[in-house]
Short mmCIF file of C-alpha atoms in Angstrom, two decimals:
data_model
loop_
_atom_site.label_atom_id
_atom_site.label_comp_id
_atom_site.label_asym_id
_atom_site.label_seq_id
_atom_site.Cartn_x
_atom_site.Cartn_y
_atom_site.Cartn_z
CA MET A 93 -19.36 4.04 -36.04
CA ALA A 94 -16.52 1.58 -35.47
CA LEU A 95 -17.17 1.81 -31.73
CA ILE A 96 -20.85 1.07 -32.13
CA LEU A 97 -20.05 -1.89 -34.34
CA ILE A 98 -17.54 -3.23 -31.80
CA THR A 99 -20.04 -2.82 -29.01
CA LEU A 100 -22.68 -4.68 -30.96
CA MET A 101 -20.22 -7.43 -31.85
CA VAL A 102 -19.27 -7.84 -28.21
CA ILE A 103 -22.87 -8.01 -27.07
CA LEU A 104 -23.60 -10.63 -29.71
CA ALA A 105 -20.45 -12.59 -28.92
CA ALA A 106 -20.92 -12.51 -25.18
CA GLY A 107 -24.53 -13.59 -25.19
CA PRO A 108 -27.60 -12.28 -23.44
CA THR A 109 -26.18 -11.90 -19.93
CA TRP A 110 -23.66 -9.23 -20.81
CA SER A 111 -24.23 -5.59 -21.68
CA ALA A 112 -21.71 -3.55 -19.71
CA PRO A 113 -19.32 -2.53 -22.51
CA SER A 114 -22.06 -0.46 -24.07
CA ILE A 115 -22.88 0.98 -20.67
CA ILE A 116 -19.26 1.92 -19.99
CA GLN A 117 -19.04 3.60 -23.35
CA MET A 118 -22.34 5.34 -23.70
CA ARG A 119 -22.76 6.62 -20.18
CA SER A 120 -19.20 7.88 -20.15
CA GLU A 121 -19.70 9.63 -23.45
CA LYS A 122 -22.55 11.58 -21.93
CA LYS A 123 -20.19 12.70 -19.13
CA THR A 124 -22.98 12.59 -16.59
CA LEU A 125 -21.60 10.08 -14.11
CA LEU A 126 -19.63 12.55 -12.05
CA ALA A 127 -22.67 14.81 -11.81
CA THR A 128 -24.09 12.90 -8.84
CA ASP A 129 -22.41 13.60 -5.50
CA GLU A 130 -22.28 9.94 -4.49
CA LEU A 131 -20.41 8.85 -7.62
CA TYR A 132 -18.31 12.00 -7.75
CA CYS A 133 -17.19 11.66 -4.15
CA SER A 134 -16.66 7.88 -4.28
CA SER A 135 -14.53 8.36 -7.39
CA TRP A 136 -12.69 11.26 -5.80
CA ARG A 137 -11.88 9.00 -2.85
CA PHE A 138 -10.50 6.39 -5.27
CA THR A 139 -8.18 8.93 -6.90
CA VAL A 140 -6.99 10.19 -3.53
CA GLU A 141 -6.25 6.74 -2.10
CA THR A 142 -4.37 5.60 -5.22
CA ASN A 143 -2.46 8.92 -5.38
CA ASP A 144 -3.88 9.56 -8.85
CA ALA A 145 -5.14 12.93 -7.62
CA GLY A 146 -1.61 14.08 -6.75
CA ALA A 147 -1.37 17.02 -4.36
CA TRP A 148 -4.66 18.42 -3.06
CA THR A 149 -5.45 20.92 -0.36
CA ARG A 150 -9.08 20.49 0.63
CA VAL A 151 -11.92 18.02 0.45
CA PRO A 152 -14.33 19.19 -2.28
CA VAL A 153 -17.18 21.12 -0.68
CA ARG A 154 -19.80 18.84 -2.25
CA CYS A 155 -18.15 15.84 -0.55
CA VAL A 156 -18.27 17.03 3.06
CA ASP A 157 -21.43 15.08 3.97
CA PHE A 158 -20.19 12.08 2.04
CA LEU A 159 -16.88 12.14 3.93
CA LYS A 160 -18.55 12.60 7.29
CA ASP A 161 -20.72 9.54 6.64
CA TYR A 162 -17.73 7.55 5.45
CA ILE A 163 -15.33 8.44 8.21
CA THR A 164 -17.85 8.02 11.03
CA GLY A 165 -19.39 4.92 9.48
CA ASP A 166 -18.52 1.28 9.10
CA LEU A 167 -16.58 1.42 5.84
CA TYR A 168 -13.61 3.43 7.14
CA ALA A 169 -13.36 1.13 10.15
CA ALA A 170 -13.66 -1.95 7.91
CA GLU A 171 -10.91 -0.72 5.60
CA LEU A 172 -8.61 -0.07 8.56
CA GLU A 173 -9.25 -3.64 9.69
CA ALA A 174 -8.64 -5.08 6.25
CA VAL A 175 -5.30 -3.30 5.84
CA ALA A 176 -4.18 -4.38 9.32
CA ALA A 177 -5.14 -7.96 8.41
CA ASN A 178 -2.98 -7.77 5.27
CA ALA A 179 -0.05 -6.51 7.33
CA ALA A 180 -0.46 -9.12 10.07
CA GLU A 181 -0.72 -11.95 7.56
CA TYR A 182 2.48 -10.80 5.87
CA ALA A 183 4.31 -10.31 9.18
CA ARG A 184 3.40 -13.78 10.49
CA ALA A 185 4.73 -15.42 7.34
CA ILE A 186 8.15 -13.74 7.44
CA GLY A 187 9.76 -15.98 10.03
CA ILE A 188 12.01 -13.35 11.56
CA SER A 189 15.44 -14.14 12.97
CA GLY A 190 14.81 -12.97 16.51
CA ASP A 191 18.00 -10.91 16.74
CA GLY A 192 16.05 -7.67 17.05
CA ARG A 193 17.09 -6.41 13.64
CA ASP A 194 13.68 -7.00 12.04
CA ALA A 195 11.91 -3.67 11.98
CA TRP A 196 8.52 -2.20 11.24
CA VAL A 197 7.97 1.53 10.71
CA PHE A 198 4.70 3.14 11.72
CA ASP A 199 3.49 6.62 10.96
CA ILE A 200 1.43 8.05 13.84
CA ASP A 201 -1.43 10.35 12.77
CA GLU A 202 -4.31 8.43 11.11
CA THR A 203 -2.15 5.28 11.39
CA LEU A 204 -1.93 4.67 15.15
CA LEU A 205 -3.76 7.70 16.53
CA SER A 206 -6.98 9.12 15.16
CA ASN A 207 -7.44 12.86 14.68
CA VAL A 208 -10.98 12.36 13.47
CA PRO A 209 -12.31 14.11 16.62
CA TYR A 210 -10.33 17.20 15.58
CA TYR A 211 -11.45 17.08 11.95
CA ALA A 212 -15.04 16.53 13.01
CA GLY A 213 -14.86 20.02 14.51
CA HIS A 214 -13.14 21.45 11.43
CA GLY A 215 -15.33 20.55 8.48
CA PHE A 216 -14.01 17.02 7.85
CA GLY A 217 -11.12 18.24 5.72
CA SER A 218 -13.10 20.90 3.85
CA GLU A 219 -11.48 23.82 5.71
CA THR A 220 -7.99 25.17 5.09
CA PHE A 221 -5.56 23.46 7.46
CA ASN A 222 -5.17 25.52 10.62
CA ALA A 223 -1.75 24.65 12.06
CA ARG A 224 -2.30 26.54 15.30
CA ALA A 225 -5.61 24.85 16.10
CA PHE A 226 -4.25 21.44 15.14
CA ASN A 227 -1.16 21.87 17.29
CA GLU A 228 -3.39 22.79 20.23
CA TRP A 229 -5.26 19.54 19.65
CA VAL A 230 -1.95 17.65 19.60
CA GLU A 231 -1.00 19.19 22.95
CA LEU A 232 -4.21 17.85 24.48
CA ALA A 233 -2.78 14.35 23.84
CA GLU A 234 -6.31 12.96 23.59
CA ALA A 235 -6.29 11.35 20.15
CA PRO A 236 -7.79 7.87 20.47
CA ALA A 237 -6.05 4.76 19.18
CA ILE A 238 -7.04 3.38 15.82
CA ALA A 239 -8.02 -0.02 17.14
CA PRO A 240 -6.77 -2.22 14.26
CA GLY A 241 -3.51 -0.25 14.34
CA LEU A 242 -3.11 -0.94 18.05
CA ARG A 243 -3.79 -4.66 17.60
CA LEU A 244 -1.29 -4.85 14.74
CA TYR A 245 1.30 -2.93 16.78
CA LYS A 246 0.98 -5.36 19.68
CA GLU A 247 1.03 -8.44 17.49
CA LEU A 248 4.17 -7.26 15.69
CA GLN A 249 5.90 -6.78 19.03
CA GLU A 250 4.83 -10.27 20.12
CA LEU A 251 6.24 -11.65 16.88
CA GLY A 252 9.56 -10.01 17.74
CA PHE A 253 9.60 -6.96 15.47
CA THR A 254 11.37 -3.80 16.56
CA VAL A 255 8.96 -0.91 16.14
CA PHE A 256 9.98 2.54 14.92
CA LEU A 257 7.59 5.49 14.98
CA LEU A 258 8.25 8.02 12.22
CA THR A 259 6.07 11.11 12.26
CA GLY A 260 5.84 14.49 10.58
CA ARG A 261 5.11 16.03 13.98
CA ASP A 262 7.75 18.45 15.26
CA GLU A 263 10.38 17.69 17.89
CA TYR A 264 8.74 20.20 20.28
CA GLN A 265 5.66 17.95 20.27
CA ARG A 266 7.63 14.94 21.54
CA HIS A 267 6.27 15.01 25.05
CA ALA A 268 2.61 15.39 24.06
CA THR A 269 3.04 12.69 21.43
CA GLU A 270 4.59 10.22 23.88
CA ARG A 271 1.90 10.97 26.42
CA ASN A 272 -0.85 10.48 23.84
CA LEU A 273 0.65 7.23 22.56
CA MET A 274 0.88 5.76 26.05
CA TYR A 275 -2.63 6.86 27.02
CA ALA A 276 -3.88 5.18 23.85
CA GLY A 277 -2.12 1.91 24.72
CA PHE A 278 1.12 2.04 22.70
CA ASN A 279 4.32 1.03 24.50
CA ASN A 280 7.89 -0.13 24.03
CA TRP A 281 8.70 1.49 20.70
CA GLU A 282 12.39 1.44 19.87
CA LYS A 283 12.53 5.05 18.74
CA LEU A 284 10.15 7.94 18.16
CA ILE A 285 11.43 10.04 15.27
CA LEU A 286 10.07 13.58 14.89
CA ARG A 287 11.02 16.48 12.63
CA GLY A 288 14.03 18.32 14.01
CA LYS A 289 15.25 21.79 13.05
CA ALA A 290 17.32 20.29 10.20
CA ASP A 291 14.18 18.73 8.68
CA ASP A 292 12.31 22.05 8.47
CA GLY A 293 10.81 22.52 5.03
CA THR A 294 11.89 19.11 3.76
CA PRO A 295 9.03 17.37 1.91
CA ALA A 296 7.62 14.44 3.90
CA THR A 297 8.69 11.89 1.29
CA VAL A 298 12.32 13.01 1.51
CA TYR A 299 12.34 13.45 5.30
CA LYS A 300 10.80 10.02 5.89
CA SER A 301 12.99 8.28 3.31
CA ALA A 302 16.11 9.77 4.92
CA LYS A 303 15.02 8.58 8.36
CA ARG A 304 14.27 5.08 7.05
CA LYS A 305 17.71 5.10 5.47
CA GLU A 306 19.23 5.86 8.90
CA ILE A 307 17.31 2.91 10.34
CA GLU A 308 18.65 0.64 7.61
CA ASP A 309 22.16 2.01 8.05
CA ALA A 310 21.93 1.11 11.73
CA GLY A 311 21.57 -2.54 10.64
CA TYR A 312 17.81 -3.03 10.63
CA ILE A 313 15.75 -4.68 7.91
CA ILE A 314 12.54 -2.72 7.38
CA HIS A 315 10.10 -5.51 6.58
CA GLY A 316 6.99 -3.39 6.69
CA SER A 317 5.75 0.16 6.89
CA SER A 318 2.27 1.44 7.69
CA GLY A 319 1.03 4.91 6.83
CA ASP A 320 -2.05 6.81 5.70
CA GLN A 321 -0.09 9.02 3.26
CA TRP A 322 1.84 7.88 0.20
CA SER A 323 4.62 10.18 1.45
CA ASP A 324 4.93 7.81 4.43
CA LEU A 325 5.72 4.92 2.13
CA ILE A 326 7.43 5.92 -1.12
CA GLY A 327 10.78 7.52 -1.97
CA PHE A 328 13.96 5.61 -1.05
CA ALA A 329 14.88 3.09 1.66
CA VAL A 330 11.36 1.81 1.09
CA ALA A 331 10.09 -1.08 3.23
CA ARG A 332 9.81 -4.54 1.68
CA ARG A 333 6.04 -4.20 1.94
CA SER A 334 4.12 -0.99 2.46
CA PHE A 335 0.60 -0.69 3.80
CA LYS A 336 -1.47 2.31 2.78
CA LEU A 337 -4.24 3.14 5.21
CA PRO A 338 -7.28 5.14 4.11
CA ASN A 339 -7.29 8.90 4.68
CA PRO A 340 -9.43 11.20 2.56
CA LEU A 341 -9.29 14.05 5.11
CA TYR A 342 -5.97 15.63 4.18
CA TYR A 343 -2.90 15.27 1.98
CA VAL A 344 0.74 15.54 3.05
CA ALA A 345 3.28 16.07 0.26
CA MET B 185 -9.39 0.73 30.85
CA ALA B 186 -7.09 3.49 29.58
CA LEU B 187 -8.74 3.19 26.17
CA ILE B 188 -12.21 3.56 27.62
CA LEU B 189 -11.10 6.61 29.57
CA ILE B 190 -9.55 8.15 26.49
CA THR B 191 -12.67 7.49 24.50
CA LEU B 192 -14.83 9.10 27.15
CA MET B 193 -12.48 12.07 27.36
CA VAL B 194 -12.64 12.55 23.63
CA ILE B 195 -16.39 12.37 23.53
CA LEU B 196 -16.60 14.91 26.33
CA ALA B 197 -13.98 17.17 24.75
CA ALA B 198 -15.47 17.06 21.27
CA GLY B 199 -19.03 17.75 22.33
CA PRO B 200 -22.31 16.14 21.43
CA THR B 201 -21.90 15.92 17.66
CA TRP B 202 -19.00 13.52 17.72
CA SER B 203 -18.97 9.83 18.61
CA ALA B 204 -16.88 8.08 15.98
CA PRO B 205 -13.78 7.26 18.05
CA SER B 206 -15.80 4.96 20.24
CA ILE B 207 -17.41 3.44 17.15
CA ILE B 208 -14.04 2.84 15.50
CA GLN B 209 -12.74 1.22 18.64
CA MET B 210 -15.67 -0.80 19.87
CA ARG B 211 -16.97 -2.13 16.62
CA SER B 212 -13.49 -3.08 15.55
CA GLU B 213 -12.89 -4.83 18.83
CA LYS B 214 -15.89 -7.04 18.16
CA LYS B 215 -14.34 -7.96 14.81
CA THR B 216 -17.75 -8.11 13.18
CA LEU B 217 -17.34 -5.51 10.45
CA LEU B 218 -15.84 -7.83 7.89
CA ALA B 219 -18.62 -10.34 8.49
CA THR B 220 -20.96 -8.58 6.07
CA ASP B 221 -20.26 -9.17 2.38
CA GLU B 222 -20.74 -5.53 1.42
CA LEU B 223 -18.15 -4.25 3.90
CA TYR B 224 -15.83 -7.20 3.39
CA CYS B 225 -15.83 -6.80 -0.38
CA SER B 226 -15.61 -3.00 -0.34
CA SER B 227 -12.64 -3.25 2.01
CA TRP B 228 -11.09 -6.00 -0.08
CA ARG B 229 -11.35 -3.72 -3.08
CA PHE B 230 -9.57 -0.96 -1.14
CA THR B 231 -6.67 -3.28 -0.27
CA VAL B 232 -6.38 -4.47 -3.87
CA GLU B 233 -6.39 -0.97 -5.39
CA THR B 234 -3.81 0.37 -2.93
CA ASN B 235 -1.65 -2.76 -3.37
CA ASP B 236 -1.96 -3.51 0.37
CA ALA B 237 -3.23 -6.98 -0.51
CA GLY B 238 -0.01 -7.85 -2.36
CA ALA B 239 -0.22 -10.79 -4.75
CA TRP B 240 -3.60 -12.49 -5.07
CA THR B 241 -4.89 -15.07 -7.47
CA ARG B 242 -8.68 -14.98 -7.39
CA VAL B 243 -11.56 -12.75 -6.37
CA PRO B 244 -12.99 -14.07 -3.06
CA VAL B 245 -16.00 -16.27 -3.82
CA ARG B 246 -18.24 -14.21 -1.54
CA CYS B 247 -17.42 -11.10 -3.60
CA VAL B 248 -18.45 -12.35 -7.04
CA ASP B 249 -21.90 -10.71 -6.99
CA PHE B 250 -20.42 -7.56 -5.46
CA LEU B 251 -17.80 -7.38 -8.19
CA LYS B 252 -20.29 -8.02 -10.94
CA ASP B 253 -22.47 -5.15 -9.68
CA TYR B 254 -19.44 -2.88 -9.35
CA ILE B 255 -17.85 -3.59 -12.71
CA THR B 256 -21.10 -3.44 -14.68
CA GLY B 257 -22.40 -0.46 -12.72
CA ASP B 258 -21.76 3.26 -12.54
CA LEU B 259 -18.96 3.32 -9.98
CA TYR B 260 -16.32 1.56 -12.09
CA ALA B 261 -17.14 3.84 -15.03
CA ALA B 262 -17.07 6.90 -12.76
CA GLU B 263 -13.67 5.94 -11.34
CA LEU B 264 -12.27 5.46 -14.84
CA GLU B 265 -13.52 8.94 -15.71
CA ALA B 266 -12.07 10.48 -12.56
CA VAL B 267 -8.60 9.00 -13.15
CA ALA B 268 -8.63 10.12 -16.79
CA ALA B 269 -9.61 13.60 -15.61
CA ASN B 270 -6.62 13.66 -13.21
CA ALA B 271 -4.30 12.62 -16.04
CA ALA B 272 -5.71 15.13 -18.52
CA GLU B 273 -5.49 17.99 -16.01
CA TYR B 274 -1.84 17.13 -15.32
CA ALA B 275 -0.99 16.77 -19.02
CA ARG B 276 -2.56 20.11 -19.97
CA ALA B 277 -0.52 21.92 -17.32
CA ILE B 278 2.86 20.53 -18.41
CA GLY B 279 3.47 22.87 -21.33
CA ILE B 280 5.41 20.43 -23.47
CA SER B 281 8.20 21.48 -25.78
CA GLY B 282 6.67 20.20 -29.01
CA ASP B 283 9.84 18.46 -30.18
CA GLY B 284 8.16 15.03 -29.96
CA ARG B 285 10.24 13.90 -26.99
CA ASP B 286 7.41 14.24 -24.49
CA ALA B 287 6.02 10.76 -23.96
CA TRP B 288 3.12 9.01 -22.29
CA VAL B 289 3.07 5.26 -21.68
CA PHE B 290 -0.20 3.36 -21.72
CA ASP B 291 -0.83 -0.20 -20.69
CA ILE B 292 -3.49 -1.85 -22.87
CA ASP B 293 -5.73 -4.35 -21.06
CA GLU B 294 -8.16 -2.68 -18.64
CA THR B 295 -6.46 0.63 -19.47
CA LEU B 296 -7.36 1.22 -23.13
CA LEU B 297 -9.24 -1.99 -23.97
CA SER B 298 -11.81 -3.66 -21.73
CA ASN B 299 -11.79 -7.43 -21.21
CA VAL B 300 -14.86 -7.22 -19.02
CA PRO B 301 -16.89 -9.11 -21.67
CA TYR B 302 -14.43 -12.01 -21.28
CA TYR B 303 -14.47 -11.94 -17.48
CA ALA B 304 -18.25 -11.73 -17.46
CA GLY B 305 -18.20 -15.20 -18.99
CA HIS B 306 -15.55 -16.42 -16.55
CA GLY B 307 -16.88 -15.67 -13.10
CA PHE B 308 -15.75 -12.04 -12.82
CA GLY B 309 -12.27 -12.99 -11.65
CA SER B 310 -13.38 -15.78 -9.31
CA GLU B 311 -12.14 -18.58 -11.58
CA THR B 312 -8.51 -19.62 -11.99
CA PHE B 313 -7.02 -17.73 -14.94
CA ASN B 314 -7.37 -19.77 -18.11
CA ALA B 315 -4.59 -18.62 -20.44
CA ARG B 316 -5.86 -20.63 -23.42
CA ALA B 317 -9.40 -19.24 -23.22
CA PHE B 318 -8.12 -15.70 -22.64
CA ASN B 319 -5.76 -15.88 -25.60
CA GLU B 320 -8.63 -17.04 -27.79
CA TRP B 321 -10.54 -13.96 -26.66
CA VAL B 322 -7.54 -11.78 -27.55
CA GLU B 323 -7.43 -13.30 -31.05
CA LEU B 324 -11.06 -12.25 -31.58
CA ALA B 325 -9.83 -8.62 -31.30
CA GLU B 326 -13.25 -7.55 -30.06
CA ALA B 327 -12.39 -5.89 -26.75
CA PRO B 328 -14.22 -2.55 -26.60
CA ALA B 329 -12.46 0.71 -25.81
CA ILE B 330 -12.54 2.05 -22.29
CA ALA B 331 -14.16 5.34 -23.23
CA PRO B 332 -12.33 7.67 -20.80
CA GLY B 333 -9.07 5.99 -21.84
CA LEU B 334 -9.81 6.66 -25.50
CA ARG B 335 -10.66 10.29 -24.83
CA LEU B 336 -7.46 10.76 -22.80
CA TYR B 337 -5.41 9.04 -25.52
CA LYS B 338 -6.75 11.39 -28.19
CA GLU B 339 -6.36 14.49 -26.06
CA LEU B 340 -2.73 13.62 -25.25
CA GLN B 341 -2.00 13.24 -28.94
CA GLU B 342 -3.65 16.60 -29.65
CA LEU B 343 -1.48 18.15 -26.93
CA GLY B 344 1.58 16.79 -28.72
CA PHE B 345 2.53 13.80 -26.59
CA THR B 346 4.19 10.78 -28.18
CA VAL B 347 2.25 7.70 -27.12
CA PHE B 348 3.87 4.37 -26.29
CA LEU B 349 1.84 1.22 -25.69
CA LEU B 350 3.47 -1.20 -23.27
CA THR B 351 1.63 -4.47 -22.72
CA GLY B 352 2.20 -7.83 -21.09
CA ARG B 353 0.67 -9.47 -24.14
CA ASP B 354 3.02 -11.67 -26.16
CA GLU B 355 4.71 -10.73 -29.41
CA TYR B 356 2.70 -13.41 -31.27
CA GLN B 357 -0.45 -11.42 -30.35
CA ARG B 358 0.81 -8.27 -32.09
CA HIS B 359 -1.48 -8.51 -35.08
CA ALA B 360 -4.65 -9.20 -33.08
CA THR B 361 -3.72 -6.43 -30.66
CA GLU B 362 -3.17 -3.86 -33.42
CA ARG B 363 -6.39 -4.90 -35.11
CA ASN B 364 -8.32 -4.60 -31.83
CA LEU B 365 -6.81 -1.21 -30.99
CA MET B 366 -7.71 0.20 -34.39
CA TYR B 367 -11.25 -1.19 -34.32
CA ALA B 368 -11.68 0.43 -30.91
CA GLY B 369 -10.53 3.82 -32.20
CA PHE B 370 -6.83 4.00 -31.20
CA ASN B 371 -4.39 5.26 -33.82
CA ASN B 372 -0.95 6.73 -34.37
CA TRP B 373 0.91 5.24 -31.44
CA GLU B 374 4.68 5.62 -31.69
CA LYS B 375 5.45 2.04 -30.71
CA LEU B 376 3.57 -1.03 -29.50
CA ILE B 377 5.83 -2.98 -27.12
CA LEU B 378 4.92 -6.62 -26.43
CA ARG B 379 6.74 -9.37 -24.55
CA GLY B 380 9.36 -10.99 -26.77
CA LYS B 381 11.11 -14.32 -26.22
CA ALA B 382 13.76 -12.61 -24.06
CA ASP B 383 11.06 -11.31 -21.69
CA ASP B 384 9.63 -14.78 -21.00
CA GLY B 385 9.23 -15.34 -17.29
CA THR B 386 10.32 -11.80 -16.34
CA PRO B 387 7.97 -10.29 -13.73
CA ALA B 388 5.80 -7.53 -15.20
CA THR B 389 7.34 -4.86 -12.97
CA VAL B 390 10.85 -5.66 -14.24
CA TYR B 391 9.82 -6.15 -17.87
CA LYS B 392 7.89 -2.88 -17.96
CA SER B 393 10.57 -0.91 -16.10
CA ALA B 394 13.23 -2.16 -18.55
CA LYS B 395 11.10 -1.12 -21.51
CA ARG B 396 10.46 2.32 -20.00
CA LYS B 397 14.20 2.63 -19.48
CA GLU B 398 14.71 1.95 -23.20
CA ILE B 399 12.22 4.70 -24.01
CA GLU B 400 14.09 7.12 -21.74
CA ASP B 401 17.44 6.05 -23.20
CA ALA B 402 16.06 6.88 -26.65
CA GLY B 403 15.72 10.48 -25.43
CA TYR B 404 12.09 10.67 -24.36
CA ILE B 405 10.77 12.17 -21.15
CA ILE B 406 8.02 9.94 -19.75
CA HIS B 407 5.68 12.51 -18.24
CA GLY B 408 2.86 10.13 -17.47
CA SER B 409 1.95 6.48 -17.37
CA SER B 410 -1.50 4.90 -17.16
CA GLY B 411 -2.14 1.34 -16.01
CA ASP B 412 -4.60 -0.80 -14.08
CA GLN B 413 -1.84 -2.78 -12.31
CA TRP B 414 0.79 -1.44 -9.92
CA SER B 415 3.28 -3.50 -11.94
CA ASP B 416 2.50 -1.16 -14.87
CA LEU B 417 3.67 1.82 -12.84
CA ILE B 418 6.32 1.02 -10.23
CA GLY B 419 9.91 -0.31 -10.40
CA PHE B 420 12.49 1.87 -12.14
CA ALA B 421 12.39 4.42 -14.98
CA VAL B 422 9.10 5.42 -13.42
CA ALA B 423 7.01 8.14 -15.08
CA ARG B 424 6.90 11.60 -13.48
CA ARG B 425 3.25 10.94 -12.65
CA SER B 426 1.54 7.54 -12.63
CA PHE B 427 -2.18 6.94 -12.92
CA LYS B 428 -3.60 3.78 -11.38
CA LEU B 429 -6.86 2.68 -12.93
CA PRO B 430 -9.28 0.43 -11.04
CA ASN B 431 -9.13 -3.32 -11.62
CA PRO B 432 -10.37 -5.77 -9.01
CA LEU B 433 -10.71 -8.63 -11.52
CA TYR B 434 -7.13 -9.91 -11.60
CA TYR B 435 -3.62 -9.26 -10.37
CA VAL B 436 -0.42 -9.22 -12.43
CA ALA B 437 2.86 -9.51 -10.48
#
């Protein structure tokens, strides 16, 4: 009763052009919004990209078509561009010293290289992750560049940043990874950091934080970090600014 | 040239159903994606919600209609529901001790109470923030409840959580804030924390972290925190899980 009164008061106070508060309340109370796939899957994507969803293992089955349309359509590409534009704008404004100590840390998969061709053949994230099949794909070294990532990478180097590549891929995949990066147009990174034996079983957030800490301890300032997973960006030794790229295909803890 | 080769190789390798890598690359290279308002504004919203955009002062003029449709439409309401569902699922699984020390921290504006009626009359975030006009709106104490926020609030209390309200509103707005909360259906919070004189000029992230620290120092475990701004959630004395609600109308540093 109090809610209805409030809603009425707001409508009266706000004038004839405004009626959303009642919509927000009444539609939500019916709990029907998440019944449509479009709204359910759009909202699911929101919760995944903000990390509200926490750990998840598979794209909901009802969202497979939605995800396919998104990831092969204009919106995913536009979001990648928008995030790269944010990063470039920030990087240009820093005014770095030029002594080589100004660093940027990039993740690789879904940040510089796209595994969408692989996931297109594996249910767009709706299937259980198949490590063997994915590692075979990595060995092919055919992942295309994410174009806005490549442009950002090159611009950062022109601005004088030292680029570190920090990936959850294993040390045994170093050669294939280097080959793929070069084929896709990436060059002159300072260091490519992969998971060694000692990092086995360490959660990505801890592994990546520890490696960033080593970079800092070597005298670098990590101005920026780009990654498609929150575990690329949070933890300790965090970059001054972090840039979260979209990725609703999989989650890395 | 290498990129074109790679793209061709991928298309050939992936078979006839897959062509997105070339789309991602070629469309992006033309830099036309962000030329359409729909894609520009959707992407802008992504960068704002992930905090990639960093500090911003106003909604882009070209996105006012987009934002109005979003915030008065089903998607905003669906996202609010989805985030509340994430929080509720997490809270139910905790298995709290029942000694009253298990806490949840809520922000107020755009988390429990909606100021959308105010912003509807002020250009949906496209106008410079008018503190005087907004404070008059606060004094009216007519902000409606965000329905999924109210349901979550009540469920958490039923589960046995102690609820803290931590807002950037000023101490002099305590009475109006309490009145508004009660009208909208919120009751039995443990403590309503507003900005006092000593907090004047402190960035929200620091102010809110310090207040969370005080809650922890008083012996509470902050299991969860809900807020529409990253500054509600990050910093220090961070909750075990944080829930970022959508808000593309304004940014609080």
